[in-house]
C-alpha positions in Angstrom: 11.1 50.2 105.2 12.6 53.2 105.9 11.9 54.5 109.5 10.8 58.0 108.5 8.0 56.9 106.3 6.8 54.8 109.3 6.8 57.7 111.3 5.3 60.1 108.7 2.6 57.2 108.7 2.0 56.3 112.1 1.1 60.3 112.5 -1.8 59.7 109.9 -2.7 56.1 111.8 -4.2 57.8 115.1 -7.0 60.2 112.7 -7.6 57.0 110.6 -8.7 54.9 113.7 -10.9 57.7 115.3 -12.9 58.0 111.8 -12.9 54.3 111.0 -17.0 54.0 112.0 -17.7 56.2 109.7 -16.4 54.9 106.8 -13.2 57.0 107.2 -14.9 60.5 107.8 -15.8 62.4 111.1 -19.6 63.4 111.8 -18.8 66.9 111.0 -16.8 66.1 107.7 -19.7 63.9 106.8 -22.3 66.8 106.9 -20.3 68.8 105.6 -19.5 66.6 102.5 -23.2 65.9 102.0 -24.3 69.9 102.3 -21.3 70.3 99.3 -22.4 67.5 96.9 -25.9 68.4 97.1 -25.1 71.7 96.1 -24.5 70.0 92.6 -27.0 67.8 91.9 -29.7 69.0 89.6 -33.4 68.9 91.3 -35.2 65.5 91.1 -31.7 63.6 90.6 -29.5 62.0 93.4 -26.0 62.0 91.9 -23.7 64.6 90.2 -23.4 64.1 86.0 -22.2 66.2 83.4 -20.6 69.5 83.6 -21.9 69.3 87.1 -19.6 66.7 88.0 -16.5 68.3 86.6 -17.2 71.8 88.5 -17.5 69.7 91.4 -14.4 68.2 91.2 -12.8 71.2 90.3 -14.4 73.2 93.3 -13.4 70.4 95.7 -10.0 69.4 94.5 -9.1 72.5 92.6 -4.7 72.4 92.6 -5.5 68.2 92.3 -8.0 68.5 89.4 -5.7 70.9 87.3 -2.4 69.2 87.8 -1.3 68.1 84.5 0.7 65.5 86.3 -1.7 64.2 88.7 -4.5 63.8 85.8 -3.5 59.9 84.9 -3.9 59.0 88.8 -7.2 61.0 89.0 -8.6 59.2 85.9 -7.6 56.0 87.4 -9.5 57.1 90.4 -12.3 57.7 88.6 -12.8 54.6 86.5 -12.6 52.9 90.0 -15.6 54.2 91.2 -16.7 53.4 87.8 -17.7 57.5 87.0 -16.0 56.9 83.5 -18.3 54.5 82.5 -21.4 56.1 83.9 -20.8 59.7 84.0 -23.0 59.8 87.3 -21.3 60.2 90.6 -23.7 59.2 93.5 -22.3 60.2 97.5 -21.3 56.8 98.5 -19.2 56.9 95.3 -18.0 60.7 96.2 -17.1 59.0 99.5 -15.3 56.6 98.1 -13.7 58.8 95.3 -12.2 61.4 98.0 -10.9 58.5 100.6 -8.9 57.3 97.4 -8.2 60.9 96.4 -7.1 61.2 99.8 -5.1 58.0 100.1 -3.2 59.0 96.8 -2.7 62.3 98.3 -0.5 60.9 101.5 1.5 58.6 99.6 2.5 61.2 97.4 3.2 63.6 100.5 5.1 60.5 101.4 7.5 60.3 98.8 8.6 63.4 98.8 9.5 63.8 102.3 11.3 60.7 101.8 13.4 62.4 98.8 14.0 65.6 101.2 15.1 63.5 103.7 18.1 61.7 101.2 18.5 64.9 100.0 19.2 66.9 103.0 20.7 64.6 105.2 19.4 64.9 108.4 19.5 61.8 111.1 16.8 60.5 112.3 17.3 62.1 116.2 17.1 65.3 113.9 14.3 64.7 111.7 11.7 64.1 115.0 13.0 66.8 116.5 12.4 68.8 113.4 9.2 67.1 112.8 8.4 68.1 116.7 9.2 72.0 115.9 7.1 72.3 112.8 3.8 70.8 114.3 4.6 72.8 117.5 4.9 76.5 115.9 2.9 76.1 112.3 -1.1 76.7 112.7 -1.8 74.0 110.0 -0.2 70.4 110.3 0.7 70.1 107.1 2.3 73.4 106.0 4.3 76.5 107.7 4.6 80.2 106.7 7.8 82.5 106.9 5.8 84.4 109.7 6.0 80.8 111.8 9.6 79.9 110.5 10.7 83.6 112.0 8.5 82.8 114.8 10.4 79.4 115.6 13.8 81.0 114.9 13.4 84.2 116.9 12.4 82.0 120.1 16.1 80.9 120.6 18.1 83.8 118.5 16.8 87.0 118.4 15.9 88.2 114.7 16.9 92.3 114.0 15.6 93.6 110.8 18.8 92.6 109.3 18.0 88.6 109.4 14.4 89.2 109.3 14.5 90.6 105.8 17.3 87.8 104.6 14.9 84.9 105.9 12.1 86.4 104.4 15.0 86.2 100.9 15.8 82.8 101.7 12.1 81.2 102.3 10.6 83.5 99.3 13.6 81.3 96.7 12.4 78.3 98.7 8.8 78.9 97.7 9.9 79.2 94.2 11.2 75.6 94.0 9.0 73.6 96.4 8.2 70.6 95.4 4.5 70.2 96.3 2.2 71.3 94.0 -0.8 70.0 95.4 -1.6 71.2 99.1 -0.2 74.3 100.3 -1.4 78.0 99.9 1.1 80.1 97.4 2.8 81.6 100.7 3.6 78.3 102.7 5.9 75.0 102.4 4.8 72.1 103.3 7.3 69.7 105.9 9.4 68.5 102.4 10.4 71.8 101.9 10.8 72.6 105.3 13.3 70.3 106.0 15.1 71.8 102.9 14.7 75.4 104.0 16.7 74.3 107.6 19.1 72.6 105.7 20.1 76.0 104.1 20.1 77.8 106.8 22.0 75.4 109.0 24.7 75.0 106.1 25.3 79.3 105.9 24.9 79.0 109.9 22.0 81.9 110.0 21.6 83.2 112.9 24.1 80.8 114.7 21.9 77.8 114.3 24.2 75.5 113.2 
C-alpha cells in the first residue's frame, strides 16, 4: 500500500483509539448528537421517521445529502442500518449511520489525496513536510484559506501587494476546480487541493519558492 495513505491513515488512528469506549464518539460529541436528534423526533416517539428523518439528514449532512454522486453510497448506508425498510431511524442506529457516514467520508478524502499526490509529483520527504505546514498554519485540520496560504508564504518571503493580489488569482482558480465537494466551506481547499495549489506555484517559482 502506498505509504501516503498509511500516513493520511495513521493521522485518523490516534482520534479513533481515544473515542473507541464510546462507541467511536467523545462525551461531548455524544451529548451533542443526542441534543440534535431529539430535536426531530415528534413528542411521544423515540426515533426520527418521515419527512423528519430526511430534514435531519439534510441538516446534519447537508453538502453529503445533496451530492448527486454520493446519493448511491448514502442509500447503501441507509439500508444498512435497515432505515429503508423501516423508515424509523432510532439513536443507536443514527450512531451507527454517521460512524459509517463518517468512515465513507475518509476513504473518499483518501482517494483523492492519493490522485493529488500521482498527479503533482511530490516525494514523500516533501509530502510530510507539506502535510507538516498545512496542519501547522490552517485553523481547521482538514481545510486551509488563502488568508493561511499567504500566512505560510509570507513567513519565509515577504508578500507586497503585488503577490498578494496574484495568490489571491491563483487560489480563487484553484477553488474553482477543487476536487472535494463534500467538506470544505466555499472559501477553503482541503489538503488534495493544497498539494495542487503548491505545485503551481512551485512550477511558476512565486515568490522564489521553488
Amino acid at each position: 500500500e502506498n505509504q501516503f495513505l498509511t500516513l493520511c491513515y495513521g493521522l485518523l488512528k490516534e482520534r479513533r483509539v481515544e473515542c473507541r469506549r464510546n462507541g467511536g464518539w467523545s462525551v461531548e460529541e455524544l451529548k451533542w448528537l443526542r441534543r440534535e436528534f431529539e430535536r426531530y423526533i415528534p413528542s411521544g416517539k423515540s426515533y426520527v421517521a418521515n419527512k423528519d428523518l430526511i430534514r435531519l439528514l439534510q441538516d446534519i449532512l447537508p453538502q453529503m445529502s445533496r451530492d448527486p454522486l454520493f446519493r448511491p453510497e448514502l442509500r447503501a448506508i441507509l439500508r444498512q442500518v435497515e432505515v429503508e425498510s423501516t423508515g424509523k431511524l432510532g439513536f443507536s442506529k443514527y450512531l451507527t449511520f454517521l460512524q459509517l457516514c463518517r468512515s465513507a467520508k475518509e476513504k473518499s478524502v483518501a482517494r483523492r489525496q492519493q490522485a493529488a499526490v500521482e498527479e503533482v509529483g511530490f516525494n514523500q520527504i516533501e509530502l510530510q513536510e507539506l502535510r507538516d505546514l498545512f496542519l501547522a498554519v490552517a485553523a481547521r485540520p482538514t481545510c486551509i484559506t488563502c488568508e493561511e496560504v499567504w500566512k505560510l508564504i509570507n513567513s519565509t518571503t515577504p508578500l507586497g501587494h503585488g503577490l498578494t493580489v496574484e495568490l489571491q488569482q491563483i487560489f480563487n482558480e484553484q477553488l474553482m476546480t477543487r476536487s472535494d465537494v463534500h467538506e470544505p466551506p466555499e472559501q477553503a481547499l482541503d489538503f488534495a487541493d493544497f498539494l495542487r495549489l503548491m505545485r503551481r506555484l512551485m512550477d511558476m517559482n512565486f515568490a522564489k519558492l521553488a
